[in-house]
Amino acid sequence: MKPPRVLVIAGSDSSAGAGIQADIKTAQAFGCYAQTAVTAITAQDTRRVRVIHFIPVDIVVAQIQMCLDDIGADAIKIGMLGSAALIDAVARVLPKRIPIVLDPVVASTSGKRFLGKQAIDALKKHLVPRAAVVTPNLPEARILGDLGAAQAVLVKGGHATKATVDDVLTWKGGIETYAFPRIRTRHTHGTGCTLSTAIACGLAKGDSLPLAVGRAREYVQNALETAPGLGKGHGPLGHAV
Ligand code: PXL
């Protein structure tokens, strides 16, 4: 049987804990085939992002076209984007019928800011209304503010401090809370990338959104529990679970 296909539009993380490296490992664990359109190359370790090199817009668009024209996709995950120009171009080339999981990557776990105000405005105007679900963490939800144009929003509770991490999914006419025991660990690098790609894998398989989120959340919990403990900062997850 052919595997469900996921297209990932995101940045590269040299430490391989987040970004497309995390996305590919996640898709593999879900039995999905991941293609990638790389938007940026970051030089980073588990402590900090040292430099970001953004890929020219036409090359990002060409990657997306090549992925869609041949192998195709059953779901699309969008992570790091960078500029308003890139956001506009990606929105224009995205097909209408494929479900999109939009991880509004505004900053890294280590605190590096990725999106300026213009880019945030473009994201809200051109991509948020297209997404099957938008997955902000608490700081991102505060920066983005009103996400009323979204079909569904998953606000992630990892940045809160209570004993459970409560992720809340809302959509037109529905709400679901996913509560998991908080794992006290510094090895949280790439949790957002991993969760959003795991949701895209569920949607690619044909799961409903609430089911896809539940399975994805369970995967992230297991990945946190099996983190290999690498690096001196926020280390990677254990993706092979
Ligand atoms: O977790 C956000 C994120 C997304 N994409 C890339 C990253 C990071 C955080 O470091 O490096 C490429």
Short mmCIF file of C-alpha atoms and ligand atoms in Angstrom, two decimals:
data_model
loop_
_atom_site.label_atom_id
_atom_site.label_comp_id
_atom_site.label_asym_id
_atom_site.label_seq_id
_atom_site.Cartn_x
_atom_site.Cartn_y
_atom_site.Cartn_z
CA MET A 1 0.00 0.00 0.00
CA LYS A 2 1.26 3.49 -0.80
CA PRO A 3 1.94 5.72 2.23
CA PRO A 4 -0.08 8.89 2.89
CA ARG A 5 1.90 11.88 1.57
CA VAL A 6 2.70 15.00 3.55
CA LEU A 7 4.32 18.11 2.11
CA VAL A 8 6.29 20.12 4.66
CA ILE A 9 7.04 23.78 3.96
CA ALA A 10 9.52 24.75 6.69
CA GLY A 11 13.03 25.67 7.70
CA SER A 12 16.07 23.49 8.31
CA ASP A 13 17.45 23.11 11.85
CA SER A 14 21.11 22.06 11.86
CA SER A 15 20.66 20.45 15.28
CA ALA A 16 17.83 18.37 13.76
CA GLY A 17 15.57 18.79 16.79
CA ALA A 18 13.07 21.11 15.07
CA GLY A 19 12.24 22.18 11.53
CA ILE A 20 12.19 19.86 8.53
CA GLN A 21 14.47 17.35 10.23
CA ALA A 22 11.93 16.86 13.03
CA ASP A 23 9.14 16.84 10.44
CA ILE A 24 10.69 14.03 8.41
CA LYS A 25 11.33 11.91 11.52
CA THR A 26 7.74 12.46 12.65
CA ALA A 27 6.27 11.55 9.27
CA GLN A 28 8.40 8.40 9.23
CA ALA A 29 7.07 7.41 12.66
CA PHE A 30 3.49 7.85 11.38
CA GLY A 31 4.12 5.74 8.29
CA CYS A 32 3.79 8.78 6.03
CA TYR A 33 6.01 9.96 3.21
CA ALA A 34 7.31 13.51 3.71
CA GLN A 35 8.41 15.84 0.94
CA THR A 36 9.99 19.18 1.83
CA ALA A 37 10.10 22.72 0.52
CA VAL A 38 12.89 24.36 2.49
CA THR A 39 12.22 28.00 3.35
CA ALA A 40 15.32 28.79 5.40
CA ILE A 41 18.55 27.29 6.63
CA THR A 42 19.33 27.92 10.28
CA ALA A 43 22.67 27.40 11.95
CA GLN A 44 21.68 26.50 15.47
CA ASP A 45 22.37 24.16 18.36
CA THR A 46 20.22 23.25 21.34
CA ARG A 47 21.09 26.59 22.99
CA ARG A 48 20.61 29.24 20.34
CA VAL A 49 19.89 30.09 16.73
CA ARG A 50 23.09 31.73 15.47
CA VAL A 51 22.09 32.68 11.92
CA ILE A 52 19.17 32.26 9.50
CA HIS A 53 19.58 32.26 5.73
CA PHE A 54 16.25 32.63 3.94
CA ILE A 55 15.83 30.81 0.64
CA PRO A 56 14.74 33.01 -2.31
CA VAL A 57 10.96 33.04 -2.84
CA ASP A 58 11.09 31.61 -6.39
CA ILE A 59 13.08 28.60 -5.19
CA VAL A 60 10.63 27.89 -2.36
CA VAL A 61 7.76 28.12 -4.84
CA ALA A 62 9.58 25.84 -7.29
CA GLN A 63 10.11 23.22 -4.58
CA ILE A 64 6.39 23.26 -3.72
CA GLN A 65 5.42 22.94 -7.40
CA MET A 66 7.78 20.01 -7.99
CA CYS A 67 6.46 18.20 -4.91
CA LEU A 68 2.81 18.69 -5.88
CA ASP A 69 3.19 18.02 -9.62
CA ASP A 70 4.75 14.58 -9.30
CA ILE A 71 4.34 12.75 -5.98
CA GLY A 72 1.53 14.98 -4.70
CA ALA A 73 0.29 15.48 -1.15
CA ASP A 74 -2.63 14.41 1.06
CA ALA A 75 -1.87 17.11 3.65
CA ILE A 76 0.44 20.10 3.93
CA LYS A 77 2.24 21.36 7.04
CA ILE A 78 3.57 24.92 7.03
CA GLY A 79 6.21 25.97 9.54
CA MET A 80 8.86 28.71 9.39
CA LEU A 81 8.25 31.23 6.62
CA GLY A 82 10.15 34.46 7.24
CA SER A 83 8.94 37.28 5.00
CA ALA A 84 5.62 38.74 3.88
CA ALA A 85 6.73 38.22 0.26
CA LEU A 86 7.24 34.51 0.85
CA ILE A 87 3.92 34.18 2.68
CA ASP A 88 2.10 35.85 -0.25
CA ALA A 89 3.84 33.59 -2.79
CA VAL A 90 3.17 30.40 -0.81
CA ALA A 91 -0.50 31.34 -0.40
CA ARG A 92 -0.78 31.80 -4.16
CA VAL A 93 0.74 28.43 -5.06
CA LEU A 94 -1.08 26.31 -2.44
CA PRO A 95 -3.82 24.08 -3.80
CA LYS A 96 -7.32 24.65 -2.40
CA ARG A 97 -8.36 21.05 -1.76
CA ILE A 98 -5.47 19.75 0.38
CA PRO A 99 -5.81 20.24 4.17
CA ILE A 100 -3.19 22.59 5.61
CA VAL A 101 -1.80 22.59 9.15
CA LEU A 102 -0.35 26.03 9.85
CA ASP A 103 2.19 26.23 12.66
CA PRO A 104 2.58 30.01 13.05
CA VAL A 105 6.28 29.91 13.91
CA VAL A 106 6.93 33.33 15.44
CA ALA A 107 9.92 32.53 17.67
CA SER A 108 12.19 29.62 18.66
CA THR A 109 12.07 27.86 22.02
CA SER A 110 15.40 29.59 22.71
CA GLY A 111 13.77 32.99 22.10
CA LYS A 112 14.88 33.94 18.57
CA ARG A 113 12.19 35.97 16.78
CA PHE A 114 11.42 34.72 13.25
CA LEU A 115 8.52 36.88 12.01
CA GLY A 116 8.20 40.70 11.91
CA LYS A 117 4.95 42.66 11.99
CA GLN A 118 4.46 42.81 8.22
CA ALA A 119 4.92 39.06 7.92
CA ILE A 120 2.48 38.43 10.76
CA ASP A 121 -0.13 40.60 9.01
CA ALA A 122 0.41 38.67 5.76
CA LEU A 123 0.16 35.36 7.58
CA LYS A 124 -3.17 36.34 9.15
CA LYS A 125 -4.55 37.69 5.90
CA HIS A 126 -3.40 35.06 3.40
CA LEU A 127 -2.67 31.80 5.21
CA VAL A 128 -4.76 31.64 8.39
CA PRO A 129 -8.09 31.54 6.45
CA ARG A 130 -6.72 28.71 4.27
CA ALA A 131 -5.62 26.44 7.11
CA ALA A 132 -7.63 23.47 8.38
CA VAL A 133 -6.04 24.25 11.75
CA VAL A 134 -3.63 26.87 13.13
CA THR A 135 -1.44 25.72 16.05
CA PRO A 136 -0.08 28.65 18.10
CA ASN A 137 1.62 28.23 21.47
CA LEU A 138 0.58 30.71 24.17
CA PRO A 139 3.14 33.45 23.30
CA GLU A 140 2.22 33.12 19.61
CA ALA A 141 -1.51 33.24 20.37
CA ARG A 142 -0.94 36.50 22.25
CA ILE A 143 1.11 38.01 19.43
CA LEU A 144 -1.33 36.88 16.72
CA GLY A 145 -4.43 37.92 18.66
CA ASP A 146 -7.67 37.42 16.74
CA LEU A 147 -7.62 34.19 14.69
CA GLY A 148 -11.32 34.32 13.89
CA ALA A 149 -10.73 33.68 10.18
CA ALA A 150 -9.28 30.25 10.95
CA GLN A 151 -11.34 27.09 10.39
CA ALA A 152 -9.92 25.70 13.65
CA VAL A 153 -7.37 26.80 16.24
CA LEU A 154 -5.30 24.61 18.57
CA VAL A 155 -3.85 26.73 21.38
CA LYS A 156 -1.06 24.77 23.08
CA GLY A 157 -0.59 25.07 26.82
CA GLY A 158 3.08 24.08 27.06
CA HIS A 159 4.20 27.59 28.06
CA ALA A 160 1.77 27.77 30.99
CA THR A 161 2.91 26.46 34.38
CA LYS A 162 0.16 24.19 35.67
CA ALA A 163 0.67 20.49 36.37
CA THR A 164 -1.14 19.45 33.22
CA VAL A 165 -0.48 20.78 29.75
CA ASP A 166 -3.89 21.67 28.33
CA ASP A 167 -4.13 22.04 24.57
CA VAL A 168 -7.48 23.46 23.46
CA LEU A 169 -8.90 22.84 20.00
CA THR A 170 -11.77 25.04 18.87
CA TRP A 171 -13.63 24.99 15.59
CA LYS A 172 -17.01 26.17 14.36
CA GLY A 173 -19.44 24.59 16.79
CA GLY A 174 -16.93 22.52 18.74
CA ILE A 175 -14.28 22.50 21.45
CA GLU A 176 -12.00 19.73 22.73
CA THR A 177 -9.37 19.87 25.46
CA TYR A 178 -6.36 17.55 25.48
CA ALA A 179 -4.83 17.39 28.96
CA PHE A 180 -1.54 15.55 29.54
CA PRO A 181 0.69 15.47 32.64
CA ARG A 182 3.43 18.11 32.36
CA ILE A 183 6.82 16.50 31.84
CA ARG A 184 9.40 18.67 33.64
CA THR A 185 12.24 18.66 31.14
CA ARG A 186 14.44 21.11 29.27
CA HIS A 187 14.36 18.84 26.22
CA THR A 188 11.47 20.49 24.40
CA HIS A 189 13.21 21.54 21.18
CA GLY A 190 10.90 21.03 18.23
CA THR A 191 7.72 20.10 20.09
CA GLY A 192 5.66 22.53 17.97
CA CYS A 193 7.10 21.32 14.67
CA THR A 194 6.60 17.71 15.70
CA LEU A 195 2.99 18.20 16.84
CA SER A 196 1.89 20.08 13.73
CA THR A 197 3.46 17.53 11.39
CA ALA A 198 1.91 14.68 13.38
CA ILE A 199 -1.50 16.35 12.95
CA ALA A 200 -0.85 16.68 9.20
CA CYS A 201 -0.03 12.95 9.09
CA GLY A 202 -3.38 12.16 10.73
CA LEU A 203 -5.25 14.35 8.28
CA ALA A 204 -3.32 12.75 5.39
CA LYS A 205 -4.57 9.35 6.59
CA GLY A 206 -8.14 10.65 6.70
CA ASP A 207 -8.53 11.07 10.48
CA SER A 208 -10.95 13.74 11.67
CA LEU A 209 -9.23 16.84 13.07
CA PRO A 210 -10.03 16.08 16.76
CA LEU A 211 -8.74 12.52 16.34
CA ALA A 212 -5.62 13.65 14.47
CA VAL A 213 -4.84 16.15 17.26
CA GLY A 214 -5.33 13.50 19.97
CA ARG A 215 -3.01 11.02 18.27
CA ALA A 216 -0.45 13.72 17.54
CA ARG A 217 -0.52 14.91 21.15
CA GLU A 218 0.05 11.35 22.39
CA TYR A 219 3.02 11.00 20.04
CA VAL A 220 4.59 14.23 21.36
CA GLN A 221 4.09 13.02 24.95
CA ASN A 222 5.91 9.77 24.15
CA ALA A 223 8.63 11.67 22.28
CA LEU A 224 9.15 13.95 25.31
CA GLU A 225 9.37 10.92 27.59
CA THR A 226 12.00 9.29 25.40
CA ALA A 227 14.11 12.40 24.69
CA PRO A 228 17.73 11.24 24.38
CA GLY A 229 19.10 14.02 26.61
CA LEU A 230 21.43 15.49 24.00
CA GLY A 231 23.02 18.94 24.01
CA LYS A 232 23.62 21.61 26.62
CA GLY A 233 20.33 23.49 26.02
CA HIS A 234 16.87 22.51 24.81
CA GLY A 235 17.63 19.05 23.44
CA PRO A 236 15.69 17.08 20.80
CA LEU A 237 12.79 14.68 21.32
CA GLY A 238 12.85 10.92 20.88
CA HIS A 239 11.08 10.72 17.54
CA ALA A 240 11.27 6.95 17.07
CA VAL A 241 8.27 6.15 19.25
O1 PXL B 1 10.20 25.51 16.73
C1 PXL B 1 10.19 26.54 15.82
C2 PXL B 1 11.16 26.32 14.72
C3 PXL B 1 10.70 26.06 13.46
N1 PXL B 1 11.50 25.85 12.41
C4 PXL B 1 12.83 25.91 12.54
C5 PXL B 1 13.37 26.16 13.78
C6 PXL B 1 12.53 26.37 14.90
C7 PXL B 1 13.09 26.63 16.21
O2 PXL B 1 14.26 26.67 16.44
O3 PXL B 1 14.69 26.20 13.90
C8 PXL B 1 13.69 25.68 11.37
#
